[in-house]
Amino acid sequence: MKKIIAVAALGVATLGLAACDVEQTEEGDMPEVEGGNLPEYDVDAAEVTAEPTTEEVEVPALDVDVEEADAGEEGE
């Protein structure tokens, strides 16, 4: 169950990152012994609008025949 949750979370994170527009705004340098300069990025996330709707779904009626076993025949 934990594996399914982890895979689902990874999928959601991947979709979230795929919806972003990333532009590098500054070049980076290799860090020296005392420091360095990391690259800077400007990230614009996608705008998502969701509105709830109500749908009526027709569900077919099922006819199921079940035979009941006698109490004496269960363990045999």
PDB file of C-alpha atoms in Angstrom:
ATOM      1  CA  MET A   1       0.000   0.000   0.000  1.00  0.00           C
ATOM      2  CA  LYS A   2       2.868   2.369   0.811  1.00  0.00           C
ATOM      3  CA  LYS A   3       4.382   1.670  -2.617  1.00  0.00           C
ATOM      4  CA  ILE A   4       1.167   2.713  -4.344  1.00  0.00           C
ATOM      5  CA  ILE A   5       1.012   5.939  -2.345  1.00  0.00           C
ATOM      6  CA  ALA A   6       4.669   6.691  -3.113  1.00  0.00           C
ATOM      7  CA  VAL A   7       4.177   6.080  -6.848  1.00  0.00           C
ATOM      8  CA  ALA A   8       1.045   8.245  -6.863  1.00  0.00           C
ATOM      9  CA  ALA A   9       2.858  11.071  -5.043  1.00  0.00           C
ATOM     10  CA  LEU A  10       5.758  10.847  -7.494  1.00  0.00           C
ATOM     11  CA  GLY A  11       3.342  11.015 -10.422  1.00  0.00           C
ATOM     12  CA  VAL A  12       1.611  14.099  -9.007  1.00  0.00           C
ATOM     13  CA  ALA A  13       4.961  15.797  -8.365  1.00  0.00           C
ATOM     14  CA  THR A  14       6.122  15.002 -11.902  1.00  0.00           C
ATOM     15  CA  LEU A  15       2.957  16.467 -13.408  1.00  0.00           C
ATOM     16  CA  GLY A  16       3.286  19.544 -11.209  1.00  0.00           C
ATOM     17  CA  LEU A  17       6.846  20.169 -12.328  1.00  0.00           C
ATOM     18  CA  ALA A  18       5.983  19.542 -15.978  1.00  0.00           C
ATOM     19  CA  ALA A  19       3.426  22.363 -15.821  1.00  0.00           C
ATOM     20  CA  CYS A  20       6.066  24.966 -14.850  1.00  0.00           C
ATOM     21  CA  ASP A  21       7.884  27.372 -17.146  1.00  0.00           C
ATOM     22  CA  VAL A  22      11.507  27.617 -15.937  1.00  0.00           C
ATOM     23  CA  GLU A  23      13.967  30.201 -17.240  1.00  0.00           C
ATOM     24  CA  GLN A  24      17.560  30.488 -16.080  1.00  0.00           C
ATOM     25  CA  THR A  25      18.234  34.115 -15.126  1.00  0.00           C
ATOM     26  CA  GLU A  26      21.913  33.887 -14.153  1.00  0.00           C
ATOM     27  CA  GLU A  27      24.810  31.563 -15.053  1.00  0.00           C
ATOM     28  CA  GLY A  28      26.409  29.549 -12.270  1.00  0.00           C
ATOM     29  CA  ASP A  29      30.093  29.113 -11.434  1.00  0.00           C
ATOM     30  CA  MET A  30      31.839  26.105  -9.989  1.00  0.00           C
ATOM     31  CA  PRO A  31      32.197  26.686  -6.258  1.00  0.00           C
ATOM     32  CA  GLU A  32      35.650  27.463  -4.968  1.00  0.00           C
ATOM     33  CA  VAL A  33      37.019  26.396  -1.615  1.00  0.00           C
ATOM     34  CA  GLU A  34      35.450  29.385   0.137  1.00  0.00           C
ATOM     35  CA  GLY A  35      32.176  29.633  -1.788  1.00  0.00           C
ATOM     36  CA  GLY A  36      30.633  29.983  -5.192  1.00  0.00           C
ATOM     37  CA  ASN A  37      27.729  31.340  -7.150  1.00  0.00           C
ATOM     38  CA  LEU A  38      24.684  29.160  -7.717  1.00  0.00           C
ATOM     39  CA  PRO A  39      22.516  29.757 -10.807  1.00  0.00           C
ATOM     40  CA  GLU A  40      19.246  31.629 -10.305  1.00  0.00           C
ATOM     41  CA  TYR A  41      15.953  30.562 -11.915  1.00  0.00           C
ATOM     42  CA  ASP A  42      12.658  32.337 -12.475  1.00  0.00           C
ATOM     43  CA  VAL A  43       9.812  29.791 -12.196  1.00  0.00           C
ATOM     44  CA  ASP A  44       6.268  30.605 -13.310  1.00  0.00           C
ATOM     45  CA  ALA A  45       3.847  27.852 -12.244  1.00  0.00           C
ATOM     46  CA  ALA A  46       0.859  27.027 -14.431  1.00  0.00           C
ATOM     47  CA  GLU A  47      -2.509  28.460 -13.395  1.00  0.00           C
ATOM     48  CA  VAL A  48      -5.205  25.836 -12.881  1.00  0.00           C
ATOM     49  CA  THR A  49      -8.898  26.564 -12.505  1.00  0.00           C
ATOM     50  CA  ALA A  50     -11.227  23.775 -11.420  1.00  0.00           C
ATOM     51  CA  GLU A  51     -14.955  24.071 -10.880  1.00  0.00           C
ATOM     52  CA  PRO A  52     -17.072  21.278  -9.401  1.00  0.00           C
ATOM     53  CA  THR A  53     -19.873  19.903 -11.554  1.00  0.00           C
ATOM     54  CA  THR A  54     -22.685  17.468 -10.911  1.00  0.00           C
ATOM     55  CA  GLU A  55     -23.284  14.640 -13.368  1.00  0.00           C
ATOM     56  CA  GLU A  56     -26.115  12.132 -13.291  1.00  0.00           C
ATOM     57  CA  VAL A  57     -24.963   8.618 -14.164  1.00  0.00           C
ATOM     58  CA  GLU A  58     -27.405   5.837 -14.970  1.00  0.00           C
ATOM     59  CA  VAL A  59     -26.386   2.585 -13.285  1.00  0.00           C
ATOM     60  CA  PRO A  60     -27.870  -0.672 -14.609  1.00  0.00           C
ATOM     61  CA  ALA A  61     -29.699  -2.942 -12.151  1.00  0.00           C
ATOM     62  CA  LEU A  62     -28.002  -6.299 -11.560  1.00  0.00           C
ATOM     63  CA  ASP A  63     -29.854  -9.568 -11.041  1.00  0.00           C
ATOM     64  CA  VAL A  64     -27.673 -11.999  -9.092  1.00  0.00           C
ATOM     65  CA  ASP A  65     -28.805 -15.497  -8.080  1.00  0.00           C
ATOM     66  CA  VAL A  66     -26.982 -16.915  -5.058  1.00  0.00           C
ATOM     67  CA  GLU A  67     -27.508 -20.454  -3.806  1.00  0.00           C
ATOM     68  CA  GLU A  68     -27.234 -20.846  -0.057  1.00  0.00           C
ATOM     69  CA  ALA A  69     -25.379 -23.907   1.252  1.00  0.00           C
ATOM     70  CA  ASP A  70     -26.906 -25.998   4.041  1.00  0.00           C
ATOM     71  CA  ALA A  71     -25.275 -25.554   7.452  1.00  0.00           C
ATOM     72  CA  GLY A  72     -24.345 -29.274   7.595  1.00  0.00           C
ATOM     73  CA  GLU A  73     -22.581 -29.298   4.208  1.00  0.00           C
ATOM     74  CA  GLU A  74     -20.117 -26.403   4.829  1.00  0.00           C
ATOM     75  CA  GLY A  75     -17.246 -28.353   6.395  1.00  0.00           C
ATOM     76  CA  GLU A  76     -17.403 -31.376   4.114  1.00  0.00           C
TER      77      GLU A  76
END
